[in-house]
XYZ file of C-alpha atoms in Angstrom:
382
model
C -34.789 46.462 9.975
C -33.848 43.463 8.707
C -35.617 42.851 5.019
C -37.171 39.270 4.838
C -35.560 36.847 2.462
C -38.235 37.208 -1.189
C -38.210 33.726 -2.548
C -36.360 33.020 -5.464
C -37.380 32.635 -9.156
C -36.325 32.350 -13.010
C -38.334 34.465 -15.309
C -37.828 34.068 -19.393
C -37.964 36.963 -20.688
C -37.939 37.297 -25.215
C -38.746 41.035 -25.990
C -35.749 41.111 -27.251
C -33.530 38.701 -29.459
C -31.806 36.690 -27.615
C -34.008 36.534 -25.069
C -32.577 37.349 -21.821
C -33.140 34.440 -18.294
C -33.475 36.774 -15.361
C -32.302 34.282 -11.973
C -33.762 36.577 -8.776
C -34.249 36.017 -5.625
C -33.225 33.680 -2.338
C -32.287 29.780 -4.004
C -32.207 27.997 -0.832
C -33.593 25.480 0.396
C -36.595 27.076 1.798
C -37.942 27.207 -1.513
C -36.814 24.591 -3.076
C -40.043 22.735 -4.122
C -41.624 26.100 -5.837
C -38.108 26.779 -7.273
C -37.814 22.921 -8.581
C -41.921 23.430 -10.254
C -39.852 26.900 -12.011
C -36.923 24.799 -13.284
C -39.125 22.037 -14.529
C -42.110 24.842 -16.517
C -38.767 26.626 -18.266
C -37.052 23.009 -19.222
C -36.606 23.108 -23.033
C -37.799 27.063 -23.646
C -33.930 28.251 -23.886
C -31.004 26.705 -25.549
C -27.467 27.644 -25.844
C -28.445 31.716 -27.384
C -29.866 32.869 -24.288
C -28.068 35.353 -22.047
C -27.994 33.832 -18.351
C -28.755 38.265 -15.945
C -27.264 36.282 -11.832
C -27.581 40.339 -10.636
C -30.248 39.573 -9.353
C -29.331 35.940 -7.122
C -30.202 37.220 -3.500
C -29.045 33.799 -0.889
C -27.892 30.915 -2.180
C -26.545 27.400 -0.391
C -25.985 24.417 -1.650
C -29.784 23.152 -3.114
C -30.264 26.098 -4.297
C -26.469 26.350 -6.730
C -28.192 22.516 -7.590
C -30.728 23.774 -9.008
C -29.255 26.150 -10.781
C -26.168 24.359 -12.067
C -29.396 21.776 -13.850
C -31.770 25.152 -14.954
C -28.497 26.691 -16.313
C -26.260 23.527 -17.892
C -23.041 23.116 -16.805
C -21.539 25.586 -20.185
C -23.039 27.734 -19.359
C -22.560 27.990 -15.322
C -18.610 27.235 -16.027
C -19.129 31.450 -18.360
C -21.526 33.132 -16.583
C -19.935 33.310 -12.824
C -16.415 34.372 -14.150
C -19.352 36.984 -16.939
C -17.102 40.961 -16.227
C -20.871 42.006 -15.362
C -21.467 39.783 -12.862
C -21.890 41.165 -9.885
C -21.936 38.038 -7.936
C -19.669 37.789 -4.777
C -17.021 35.992 -4.373
C -18.184 32.981 -2.172
C -21.258 32.386 -4.173
C -18.876 32.111 -7.509
C -16.766 29.296 -4.929
C -20.404 27.472 -4.355
C -22.076 27.441 -7.602
C -18.185 26.251 -9.434
C -18.295 23.413 -6.681
C -21.510 21.936 -7.280
C -20.925 22.070 -10.455
C -17.735 20.437 -10.505
C -19.191 18.079 -8.324
C -21.954 16.813 -10.229
C -19.634 16.875 -13.481
C -17.399 14.888 -11.431
C -20.525 12.422 -10.081
C -20.963 8.999 -11.963
C -24.554 7.378 -11.585
C -22.970 4.016 -9.289
C -23.124 0.590 -12.877
C -25.287 -1.903 -10.731
C -23.276 -5.148 -11.084
C -25.314 -8.068 -12.695
C -26.647 -10.691 -10.742
C -25.053 -13.815 -10.752
C -26.378 -17.313 -11.231
C -25.940 -19.270 -8.543
C -24.111 -22.279 -10.653
C -21.864 -19.037 -11.784
C -20.529 -18.890 -8.713
C -20.597 -22.193 -7.947
C -18.766 -22.741 -11.061
C -16.332 -20.144 -9.722
C -15.286 -20.953 -6.524
C -14.768 -24.503 -7.579
C -12.184 -23.264 -10.643
C -10.155 -21.164 -8.330
C -10.305 -24.162 -5.655
C -8.864 -26.074 -8.894
C -6.505 -23.453 -9.829
C -4.987 -22.849 -5.827
C -4.719 -27.125 -5.912
C -3.122 -26.194 -8.914
C -1.003 -23.406 -7.127
C -0.048 -25.321 -3.718
C 1.218 -28.814 -5.672
C 3.810 -26.666 -8.388
C 4.593 -24.713 -4.876
C 5.752 -28.409 -3.353
C 7.090 -29.590 -6.187
C 9.544 -26.473 -6.491
C 9.942 -27.492 -2.355
C 10.649 -30.649 -3.349
C 13.370 -30.232 -5.548
C 16.129 -27.650 -3.187
C 15.427 -29.850 -0.388
C 16.880 -32.206 -2.461
C 19.360 -30.341 -4.250
C 20.340 -29.388 -0.963
C 21.236 -33.057 0.447
C 22.920 -33.734 -2.869
C 25.311 -30.083 -2.252
C 26.037 -31.022 1.238
C 26.946 -34.357 0.658
C 30.627 -34.111 -0.212
C 31.636 -31.475 2.694
C 30.938 -33.287 5.639
C 31.599 -30.029 7.992
C 27.949 -28.563 6.532
C 26.255 -32.069 8.171
C 24.345 -30.920 11.157
C 24.260 -34.634 13.845
C 23.881 -32.802 16.369
C 20.355 -30.818 14.589
C 19.202 -33.554 13.042
C 19.571 -35.864 16.834
C 17.351 -33.739 18.845
C 14.795 -33.539 15.978
C 15.086 -37.473 16.527
C 14.261 -37.602 19.661
C 11.367 -34.951 19.297
C 9.685 -36.235 16.717
C 10.698 -39.952 16.617
C 10.663 -40.913 20.839
C 9.176 -38.580 22.268
C 6.295 -39.830 19.558
C 6.566 -43.419 20.091
C 4.442 -43.816 23.378
C 1.307 -42.587 21.458
C 1.466 -44.137 18.478
C 2.306 -48.068 20.788
C -1.029 -46.864 22.040
C -2.888 -45.859 19.394
C -1.882 -48.883 16.757
C -2.171 -51.738 20.172
C -6.280 -50.180 20.776
C -7.084 -50.074 16.819
C -5.112 -54.131 16.371
C -7.475 -55.192 19.456
C -10.737 -53.821 17.805
C -10.152 -54.869 14.195
C -9.298 -58.267 16.214
C -12.492 -57.973 18.146
C -14.667 -56.869 14.857
C -12.561 -60.245 12.851
C -13.887 -62.451 15.758
C -17.359 -61.271 15.608
C -17.967 -61.094 12.124
C -15.480 -64.844 10.647
C -17.298 -66.475 14.075
C -20.221 -66.980 11.560
C -18.833 -68.850 9.104
C -17.023 -70.597 11.349
C -13.215 -69.419 10.587
C -12.536 -67.667 13.836
C -8.497 -68.346 13.237
C -8.361 -66.245 10.038
C -8.441 -63.310 12.538
C -4.866 -63.867 12.603
C -4.327 -63.259 9.197
C -6.797 -60.142 8.745
C -5.265 -59.083 11.660
C -1.365 -59.483 10.260
C -2.005 -58.319 6.799
C -3.825 -55.323 8.143
C -1.433 -54.421 10.114
C 1.679 -55.036 8.399
C 0.507 -53.638 4.540
C -2.233 -50.334 6.067
C -2.448 -49.874 8.880
C 0.372 -48.866 10.845
C 1.889 -47.097 8.603
C -1.414 -45.453 7.574
C -1.449 -45.166 11.015
C 1.428 -43.365 11.658
C 2.197 -41.127 9.155
C -1.390 -39.405 10.313
C 0.001 -39.363 13.579
C 3.002 -37.435 12.894
C 0.899 -35.072 10.097
C -0.975 -34.106 13.249
C 2.363 -34.372 15.443
C 4.974 -33.452 14.288
C 4.270 -31.630 10.228
C 2.400 -29.130 13.002
C 4.996 -28.612 14.453
C 7.307 -28.378 12.042
C 4.756 -24.953 10.585
C 4.516 -23.685 13.793
C 8.173 -23.610 14.645
C 9.765 -22.306 11.321
C 6.182 -19.681 11.460
C 6.961 -18.570 14.322
C 10.657 -18.051 12.943
C 9.681 -16.540 9.960
C 7.239 -14.025 12.191
C 9.790 -12.864 14.182
C 12.309 -12.461 11.251
C 14.606 -14.920 12.224
C 14.759 -16.202 8.763
C 15.932 -12.585 7.265
C 18.461 -12.444 9.735
C 19.850 -16.120 8.813
C 20.520 -14.974 5.331
C 21.993 -12.084 6.035
C 24.175 -14.569 7.758
C 24.928 -15.693 4.720
C 23.803 -18.931 5.598
C 21.192 -21.062 3.576
C 18.007 -21.232 6.054
C 16.429 -24.731 4.010
C 20.178 -26.588 5.571
C 20.090 -24.961 8.717
C 16.689 -25.842 9.255
C 14.648 -28.217 7.111
C 17.399 -30.302 6.279
C 17.750 -31.497 9.481
C 13.992 -32.285 10.166
C 13.695 -34.028 6.820
C 16.561 -36.110 7.825
C 15.157 -36.477 11.112
C 11.094 -37.726 9.871
C 13.295 -40.303 7.734
C 14.978 -41.912 10.255
C 11.555 -41.868 13.262
C 9.037 -42.685 11.039
C 9.733 -46.574 9.724
C 10.892 -46.971 13.102
C 7.711 -45.566 14.010
C 6.044 -47.612 11.961
C 7.791 -51.181 12.209
C 7.056 -49.995 16.420
C 2.517 -50.306 15.445
C 3.463 -53.423 13.631
C 4.203 -55.223 16.456
C 1.859 -53.017 18.629
C -0.924 -53.611 16.185
C -0.532 -56.874 16.089
C 0.618 -57.923 19.912
C -2.841 -55.898 20.563
C -5.063 -57.920 18.109
C -2.863 -61.661 19.584
C -4.708 -59.850 22.991
C -7.705 -60.195 22.028
C -6.953 -63.525 20.469
C -6.006 -65.322 23.045
C -8.618 -64.149 25.638
C -11.661 -64.267 22.786
C -10.185 -67.108 20.543
C -8.170 -69.424 23.292
C -5.194 -68.752 20.618
C -2.043 -69.798 22.561
C 0.465 -66.629 21.893
C 2.456 -69.938 20.905
C -0.611 -70.458 18.563
C -0.657 -67.180 17.362
C 3.088 -67.007 15.985
C 3.114 -69.444 14.731
C 0.631 -68.804 12.498
C 1.929 -65.797 11.323
C 5.165 -67.816 10.440
C 3.037 -69.566 8.298
C 0.873 -67.722 6.928
C 1.974 -64.143 6.252
C 5.543 -63.364 4.487
C 7.889 -61.336 4.184
C 6.648 -59.326 1.546
C 3.779 -57.631 3.140
C 6.232 -56.348 5.372
C 7.999 -55.139 2.804
C 5.531 -53.391 1.099
C 4.089 -50.960 4.619
C 7.773 -50.184 5.301
C 8.774 -48.934 1.518
C 5.924 -47.015 2.123
C 7.130 -44.601 5.325
C 10.273 -43.031 4.098
C 8.397 -41.406 1.103
C 5.667 -40.705 3.599
C 8.494 -38.907 5.755
C 10.005 -37.301 3.290
C 6.105 -35.485 2.088
C 5.165 -34.838 5.602
C 8.615 -32.831 6.011
C 8.195 -30.691 3.082
C 5.026 -30.488 3.895
C 5.282 -28.730 7.083
C 8.643 -26.647 6.534
C 6.720 -25.468 3.448
C 3.449 -23.978 5.560
C 5.689 -22.602 7.462
C 8.124 -20.248 4.883
C 3.952 -19.799 3.790
C 3.852 -17.242 6.902
C 3.302 -14.394 6.340
C 4.303 -12.088 10.034
C 1.410 -12.117 12.328
C 0.118 -14.749 14.634
C -3.503 -15.694 13.115
C -1.469 -16.880 9.693
C 0.975 -19.090 12.140
C -2.465 -20.353 13.328
C -3.509 -20.591 8.987
C -0.832 -22.281 8.236
C -0.302 -25.012 10.935
C -4.211 -26.097 10.280
C -3.090 -25.770 6.601
C 0.114 -28.412 6.761
C -2.414 -31.105 8.819
C -5.001 -30.871 6.497
C -2.736 -31.219 3.099
C -0.141 -33.830 5.059
C -2.766 -36.463 5.542
C -4.382 -35.512 2.448
C -1.144 -36.567 0.218
C -0.509 -39.853 2.354
C -4.452 -41.158 2.159
C -3.960 -40.332 -1.213
C -0.576 -41.925 -1.749
C -1.391 -44.753 0.581
C -4.552 -45.475 -1.823
C -2.399 -45.609 -5.454
C 0.292 -47.761 -3.686
C -2.372 -50.066 -2.183
C -3.965 -50.547 -5.870
C -0.470 -51.066 -7.306
C 0.977 -53.734 -4.924
C -2.319 -55.558 -5.360
C -2.052 -55.443 -9.455
C 2.040 -56.286 -9.285
C 0.787 -59.114 -6.674
C 3.458 -58.275 -3.789
Protein backbone atom coordinates (compact mmCIF):
# COMPACT_ATOMS: atom_id res chain seq x y z
CA UNK A 1 0.00 0.00 0.00
CA UNK A 2 1.45 3.37 -1.03
CA UNK A 3 1.79 5.98 1.70
CA UNK A 4 0.36 9.43 1.08
CA UNK A 5 2.85 12.23 0.55
CA UNK A 6 3.62 14.31 3.66
CA UNK A 7 3.93 18.07 3.48
CA UNK A 8 7.44 19.33 3.95
CA UNK A 9 8.46 21.38 6.94
CA UNK A 10 11.43 23.18 8.42
CA UNK A 11 11.76 23.32 12.23
CA UNK A 12 14.39 25.09 14.30
CA UNK A 13 15.41 23.21 17.44
CA UNK A 14 17.06 25.60 19.91
CA UNK A 15 17.06 23.21 22.89
CA UNK A 16 20.66 22.30 22.22
CA UNK A 17 23.65 24.41 21.41
CA UNK A 18 24.32 24.95 18.62
CA UNK A 19 20.77 25.10 17.24
CA UNK A 20 19.59 22.50 14.74
CA UNK A 21 17.46 23.15 11.64
CA UNK A 22 15.52 20.03 10.64
CA UNK A 23 14.21 19.77 7.09
CA UNK A 24 11.61 17.00 6.70
CA UNK A 25 8.81 15.90 4.40
CA UNK A 26 8.21 16.49 0.70
CA UNK A 27 9.51 19.74 -0.70
CA UNK A 28 7.53 19.83 -3.91
CA UNK A 29 5.41 22.22 -5.93
CA UNK A 30 2.20 20.93 -4.28
CA UNK A 31 3.34 22.34 -0.91
CA UNK A 32 5.09 25.39 -2.27
CA UNK A 33 2.85 28.04 -0.65
CA UNK A 34 3.09 26.49 2.84
CA UNK A 35 6.83 25.93 2.52
CA UNK A 36 7.34 29.54 1.43
CA UNK A 37 5.52 30.78 4.54
CA UNK A 38 7.69 28.59 6.76
CA UNK A 39 10.83 29.88 5.08
CA UNK A 40 9.70 33.47 5.63
CA UNK A 41 9.06 32.78 9.37
CA UNK A 42 12.51 31.24 9.87
CA UNK A 43 14.34 33.99 8.07
CA UNK A 44 16.80 35.70 10.41
CA UNK A 45 16.32 33.23 13.30
CA UNK A 46 19.48 31.19 12.65
CA UNK A 47 23.03 31.95 11.78
CA UNK A 48 26.09 30.30 10.23
CA UNK A 49 26.68 28.16 13.33
CA UNK A 50 23.27 26.43 13.04
CA UNK A 51 23.51 22.79 12.00
CA UNK A 52 21.43 21.48 9.15
CA UNK A 53 19.67 18.10 9.20
CA UNK A 54 18.45 16.96 5.76
CA UNK A 55 18.00 13.27 6.65
CA UNK A 56 14.23 13.59 6.96
CA UNK A 57 13.84 15.15 3.53
CA UNK A 58 11.33 13.31 1.34
CA UNK A 59 10.46 14.03 -2.28
CA UNK A 60 12.20 16.97 -3.84
CA UNK A 61 11.57 18.85 -7.08
CA UNK A 62 12.91 22.05 -8.62
CA UNK A 63 10.42 24.31 -6.81
CA UNK A 64 11.32 22.81 -3.42
CA UNK A 65 15.03 22.89 -4.21
CA UNK A 66 14.85 26.62 -4.96
CA UNK A 67 13.20 27.23 -1.57
CA UNK A 68 15.91 25.17 0.15
CA UNK A 69 18.57 27.23 -1.55
CA UNK A 70 16.94 30.42 -0.26
CA UNK A 71 16.43 28.89 3.20
CA UNK A 72 19.86 27.41 3.79
CA UNK A 73 21.99 29.91 1.95
CA UNK A 74 24.69 29.41 -0.63
CA UNK A 75 27.62 28.56 1.66
CA UNK A 76 25.84 26.00 3.83
CA UNK A 77 24.06 24.43 0.89
CA UNK A 78 27.40 23.98 -0.83
CA UNK A 79 28.68 22.05 2.22
CA UNK A 80 25.68 20.20 3.69
CA UNK A 81 24.86 17.77 0.87
CA UNK A 82 28.46 16.54 0.95
CA UNK A 83 28.38 15.94 4.75
CA UNK A 84 29.17 12.28 5.54
CA UNK A 85 26.12 11.84 7.84
CA UNK A 86 23.72 13.18 5.20
CA UNK A 87 21.48 10.46 3.72
CA UNK A 88 20.33 12.42 0.66
CA UNK A 89 20.01 10.35 -2.50
CA UNK A 90 22.43 11.09 -5.34
CA UNK A 91 19.52 12.45 -7.42
CA UNK A 92 18.56 14.95 -4.68
CA UNK A 93 22.19 15.93 -4.21
CA UNK A 94 22.52 16.59 -7.95
CA UNK A 95 19.26 18.55 -8.05
CA UNK A 96 20.27 20.75 -5.11
CA UNK A 97 23.68 21.37 -6.62
CA UNK A 98 22.19 22.21 -10.02
CA UNK A 99 19.67 24.67 -8.57
CA UNK A 100 22.36 26.12 -6.31
CA UNK A 101 24.72 26.69 -9.26
CA UNK A 102 21.94 28.08 -11.43
CA UNK A 103 20.82 30.59 -8.81
CA UNK A 104 24.42 31.49 -8.04
CA UNK A 105 25.08 32.26 -11.72
CA UNK A 106 21.82 34.10 -12.23
CA UNK A 107 22.08 37.87 -12.48
CA UNK A 108 19.13 40.23 -12.59
CA UNK A 109 19.38 41.98 -15.97
CA UNK A 110 20.25 45.62 -15.65
CA UNK A 111 17.72 47.85 -17.32
CA UNK A 112 19.37 50.11 -19.83
CA UNK A 113 18.79 53.78 -19.11
CA UNK A 114 16.42 55.51 -21.46
CA UNK A 115 18.13 57.78 -23.98
CA UNK A 116 16.47 61.06 -24.83
CA UNK A 117 15.32 61.77 -28.37
CA UNK A 118 17.83 64.61 -28.77
CA UNK A 119 20.74 62.34 -27.82
CA UNK A 120 19.52 59.65 -30.23
CA UNK A 121 19.23 62.26 -32.99
CA UNK A 122 22.74 63.54 -32.36
CA UNK A 123 24.03 59.96 -32.28
CA UNK A 124 22.52 59.16 -35.66
CA UNK A 125 23.86 62.40 -37.12
CA UNK A 126 27.30 61.61 -35.76
CA UNK A 127 27.24 58.10 -37.22
CA UNK A 128 26.12 59.45 -40.60
CA UNK A 129 28.93 62.03 -40.60
CA UNK A 130 31.42 59.31 -39.67
CA UNK A 131 30.20 57.11 -42.54
CA UNK A 132 30.47 60.01 -45.01
CA UNK A 133 33.98 60.78 -43.79
CA UNK A 134 35.11 57.17 -44.14
CA UNK A 135 33.54 56.89 -47.61
CA UNK A 136 35.31 60.09 -48.65
CA UNK A 137 38.67 58.74 -47.47
CA UNK A 138 38.06 55.48 -49.30
CA UNK A 139 37.15 57.33 -52.50
CA UNK A 140 40.26 59.53 -52.29
CA UNK A 141 42.43 56.48 -51.72
CA UNK A 142 40.83 54.68 -54.64
CA UNK A 143 41.30 57.72 -56.90
CA UNK A 144 44.96 57.75 -55.97
CA UNK A 145 45.22 54.04 -56.74
CA UNK A 146 43.65 54.55 -60.19
CA UNK A 147 45.99 57.43 -61.02
CA UNK A 148 49.00 55.43 -59.84
CA UNK A 149 47.96 52.46 -61.98
CA UNK A 150 47.48 54.68 -65.06
CA UNK A 151 50.86 56.36 -64.62
CA UNK A 152 52.56 53.02 -64.02
CA UNK A 153 51.10 51.63 -67.24
CA UNK A 154 52.02 54.56 -69.50
CA UNK A 155 55.57 53.36 -70.30
CA UNK A 156 54.28 49.82 -70.96
CA UNK A 157 52.18 49.94 -74.17
CA UNK A 158 51.64 46.16 -74.05
CA UNK A 159 49.62 46.58 -70.86
CA UNK A 160 47.14 48.92 -72.55
CA UNK A 161 43.79 47.16 -73.01
CA UNK A 162 42.51 49.03 -76.04
CA UNK A 163 39.92 46.40 -76.93
CA UNK A 164 38.33 46.68 -73.49
CA UNK A 165 38.43 50.50 -73.64
CA UNK A 166 36.74 50.59 -77.05
CA UNK A 167 34.09 48.12 -75.89
CA UNK A 168 33.27 50.25 -72.84
CA UNK A 169 33.20 53.42 -74.97
CA UNK A 170 30.53 51.76 -77.10
CA UNK A 171 28.52 50.71 -74.03
CA UNK A 172 28.81 53.98 -72.12
CA UNK A 173 28.89 56.43 -75.02
CA UNK A 174 27.33 55.17 -78.23
CA UNK A 175 24.52 53.24 -76.56
CA UNK A 176 23.67 56.22 -74.34
CA UNK A 177 23.62 58.80 -77.17
CA UNK A 178 19.90 58.42 -78.09
CA UNK A 179 18.59 58.88 -74.54
CA UNK A 180 20.95 61.82 -73.90
CA UNK A 181 19.97 63.55 -77.13
CA UNK A 182 16.24 63.01 -76.55
CA UNK A 183 16.31 64.16 -72.94
CA UNK A 184 18.34 67.31 -73.57
CA UNK A 185 16.24 68.17 -76.65
CA UNK A 186 13.08 68.06 -74.55
CA UNK A 187 14.66 69.99 -71.67
CA UNK A 188 15.91 72.62 -74.14
CA UNK A 189 12.41 72.96 -75.55
CA UNK A 190 10.93 73.33 -72.06
CA UNK A 191 13.51 75.93 -71.02
CA UNK A 192 12.86 77.92 -74.20
CA UNK A 193 9.09 77.73 -73.73
CA UNK A 194 9.28 78.87 -70.10
CA UNK A 195 11.75 81.62 -70.99
CA UNK A 196 9.55 82.88 -73.80
CA UNK A 197 6.50 82.87 -71.52
CA UNK A 198 8.23 84.83 -68.73
CA UNK A 199 10.25 87.21 -70.90
CA UNK A 200 7.25 88.08 -73.10
CA UNK A 201 5.77 90.14 -70.25
CA UNK A 202 8.90 92.34 -70.34
CA UNK A 203 9.04 92.55 -74.10
CA UNK A 204 12.32 90.65 -74.11
CA UNK A 205 11.33 87.41 -75.84
CA UNK A 206 14.37 87.69 -78.07
CA UNK A 207 16.61 86.92 -75.09
CA UNK A 208 15.18 83.41 -74.95
CA UNK A 209 17.97 82.48 -77.35
CA UNK A 210 20.59 83.69 -74.87
CA UNK A 211 18.82 81.90 -72.01
CA UNK A 212 18.88 78.54 -73.80
CA UNK A 213 22.45 78.94 -74.99
CA UNK A 214 23.86 80.07 -71.64
CA UNK A 215 22.04 77.39 -69.63
CA UNK A 216 23.02 74.50 -71.88
CA UNK A 217 26.57 75.50 -72.67
CA UNK A 218 27.50 76.20 -69.04
CA UNK A 219 25.29 73.93 -66.89
CA UNK A 220 22.42 71.87 -68.21
CA UNK A 221 24.22 69.82 -70.86
CA UNK A 222 27.07 68.57 -68.67
CA UNK A 223 24.89 68.24 -65.55
CA UNK A 224 22.08 66.26 -67.21
CA UNK A 225 24.58 64.05 -69.02
CA UNK A 226 26.53 63.37 -65.83
CA UNK A 227 23.35 62.50 -63.92
CA UNK A 228 22.29 60.14 -66.70
CA UNK A 229 25.73 58.52 -66.63
CA UNK A 230 25.56 58.23 -62.85
CA UNK A 231 22.26 56.36 -63.11
CA UNK A 232 23.16 54.32 -66.17
CA UNK A 233 26.91 53.74 -66.17
CA UNK A 234 27.93 53.90 -62.49
CA UNK A 235 25.25 51.38 -61.62
CA UNK A 236 26.39 49.12 -64.48
CA UNK A 237 30.02 49.28 -63.30
CA UNK A 238 28.99 48.43 -59.74
CA UNK A 239 26.78 45.54 -60.82
CA UNK A 240 29.44 44.10 -63.14
CA UNK A 241 32.32 44.25 -60.68
CA UNK A 242 30.05 43.34 -57.75
CA UNK A 243 28.86 40.19 -59.52
CA UNK A 244 32.47 39.24 -60.20
CA UNK A 245 33.30 39.85 -56.54
CA UNK A 246 30.34 37.71 -55.43
CA UNK A 247 31.42 34.88 -57.75
CA UNK A 248 35.03 35.15 -56.47
CA UNK A 249 36.28 36.08 -59.94
CA UNK A 250 38.25 39.00 -58.45
CA UNK A 251 40.13 36.53 -56.26
CA UNK A 252 40.80 34.39 -59.31
CA UNK A 253 42.26 37.41 -61.14
CA UNK A 254 44.61 38.07 -58.22
CA UNK A 255 45.55 34.38 -58.10
CA UNK A 256 46.61 34.59 -61.75
CA UNK A 257 48.96 37.43 -60.82
CA UNK A 258 46.89 40.14 -62.52
CA UNK A 259 45.91 43.50 -61.07
CA UNK A 260 42.10 43.91 -60.83
CA UNK A 261 42.43 47.71 -60.94
CA UNK A 262 44.46 47.59 -64.15
CA UNK A 263 42.25 44.92 -65.68
CA UNK A 264 38.78 46.13 -64.66
CA UNK A 265 38.88 49.73 -63.43
CA UNK A 266 41.30 51.59 -65.71
CA UNK A 267 39.53 50.61 -69.00
CA UNK A 268 36.19 51.75 -67.59
CA UNK A 269 37.65 55.04 -66.34
CA UNK A 270 39.35 55.77 -69.67
CA UNK A 271 36.22 54.85 -71.59
CA UNK A 272 34.05 57.22 -69.58
CA UNK A 273 36.69 59.97 -69.87
CA UNK A 274 36.22 59.72 -73.63
CA UNK A 275 32.47 59.11 -73.73
CA UNK A 276 31.18 61.75 -71.28
CA UNK A 277 32.72 64.80 -73.06
CA UNK A 278 31.37 63.51 -76.37
CA UNK A 279 27.92 63.04 -74.86
CA UNK A 280 28.15 66.49 -73.27
CA UNK A 281 28.83 68.05 -76.67
CA UNK A 282 25.88 66.10 -78.10
CA UNK A 283 23.70 67.31 -75.22
CA UNK A 284 24.68 70.93 -75.91
CA UNK A 285 23.69 70.59 -79.55
CA UNK A 286 20.44 68.79 -78.76
CA UNK A 287 19.41 71.30 -76.09
CA UNK A 288 20.11 74.29 -78.32
CA UNK A 289 18.26 72.63 -81.20
CA UNK A 290 15.29 71.99 -78.91
CA UNK A 291 15.30 75.64 -77.87
CA UNK A 292 15.65 76.71 -81.52
CA UNK A 293 12.60 74.66 -82.49
CA UNK A 294 10.48 76.34 -79.82
CA UNK A 295 11.81 79.77 -80.82
CA UNK A 296 10.93 79.11 -84.45
CA UNK A 297 7.43 77.87 -83.61
CA UNK A 298 6.41 80.16 -80.74
CA UNK A 299 8.48 83.32 -81.29
CA UNK A 300 8.88 83.43 -85.09
CA UNK A 301 12.67 83.45 -84.71
CA UNK A 302 14.04 81.82 -87.83
CA UNK A 303 16.96 79.35 -87.60
CA UNK A 304 19.21 81.84 -89.40
CA UNK A 305 18.35 84.55 -86.89
CA UNK A 306 18.76 82.07 -84.04
CA UNK A 307 22.27 81.16 -85.20
CA UNK A 308 23.14 84.83 -85.77
CA UNK A 309 22.16 85.69 -82.18
CA UNK A 310 24.20 82.75 -80.89
CA UNK A 311 27.24 83.90 -82.81
CA UNK A 312 26.97 87.54 -81.68
CA UNK A 313 25.97 87.07 -78.01
CA UNK A 314 27.55 83.81 -76.84
CA UNK A 315 31.31 83.61 -76.38
CA UNK A 316 33.34 80.46 -76.74
CA UNK A 317 34.32 80.59 -73.05
CA UNK A 318 30.83 79.42 -72.10
CA UNK A 319 31.32 76.31 -74.20
CA UNK A 320 34.73 75.69 -72.58
CA UNK A 321 33.30 76.13 -69.06
CA UNK A 322 30.82 73.35 -69.73
CA UNK A 323 33.30 71.04 -71.44
CA UNK A 324 36.03 71.37 -68.81
CA UNK A 325 33.75 69.88 -66.15
CA UNK A 326 32.93 66.77 -68.18
CA UNK A 327 36.24 64.86 -67.65
CA UNK A 328 36.15 65.55 -63.90
CA UNK A 329 32.61 64.24 -63.60
CA UNK A 330 33.47 61.24 -65.78
CA UNK A 331 36.46 60.28 -63.65
CA UNK A 332 34.55 60.52 -60.36
CA UNK A 333 31.48 58.66 -61.67
CA UNK A 334 33.64 55.78 -62.92
CA UNK A 335 35.69 55.70 -59.71
CA UNK A 336 32.61 55.62 -57.47
CA UNK A 337 30.93 52.93 -59.57
CA UNK A 338 34.00 50.68 -59.53
CA UNK A 339 34.73 51.27 -55.83
CA UNK A 340 31.20 50.30 -54.80
CA UNK A 341 31.57 47.15 -56.90
CA UNK A 342 34.68 46.17 -54.93
CA UNK A 343 32.75 46.71 -51.67
CA UNK A 344 30.22 43.97 -52.48
CA UNK A 345 30.35 41.27 -49.81
CA UNK A 346 29.12 38.29 -51.82
CA UNK A 347 25.32 38.20 -51.84
CA UNK A 348 22.73 39.42 -54.32
CA UNK A 349 21.36 41.77 -51.67
CA UNK A 350 24.79 43.34 -51.26
CA UNK A 351 25.06 43.86 -55.03
CA UNK A 352 21.73 45.71 -55.07
CA UNK A 353 22.59 47.83 -52.02
CA UNK A 354 25.95 48.96 -53.39
CA UNK A 355 24.48 49.59 -56.84
CA UNK A 356 21.96 51.95 -55.27
CA UNK A 357 24.72 53.53 -53.19
CA UNK A 358 26.89 54.15 -56.26
CA UNK A 359 24.06 55.98 -58.06
CA UNK A 360 23.24 58.14 -55.03
CA UNK A 361 26.88 58.99 -54.34
CA UNK A 362 27.62 59.78 -57.99
CA UNK A 363 24.65 62.12 -58.36
CA UNK A 364 25.45 63.80 -55.05
CA UNK A 365 29.11 64.35 -55.95
CA UNK A 366 28.22 65.61 -59.43
CA UNK A 367 25.72 68.17 -58.14
CA UNK A 368 27.99 69.39 -55.33
CA UNK A 369 30.99 69.79 -57.65
CA UNK A 370 28.86 71.51 -60.28
CA UNK A 371 27.62 74.01 -57.72
CA UNK A 372 31.17 74.69 -56.50
CA UNK A 373 32.42 75.05 -60.08
CA UNK A 374 29.58 77.41 -60.99
CA UNK A 375 30.41 79.67 -58.05
CA UNK A 376 34.12 79.57 -58.91
CA UNK A 377 33.61 80.43 -62.58
CA UNK A 378 31.19 83.21 -61.73
CA UNK A 379 33.65 84.77 -59.27
CA UNK A 380 36.41 84.50 -61.90
CA UNK A 381 34.12 86.16 -64.50
CA UNK A 382 34.67 83.25 -66.90
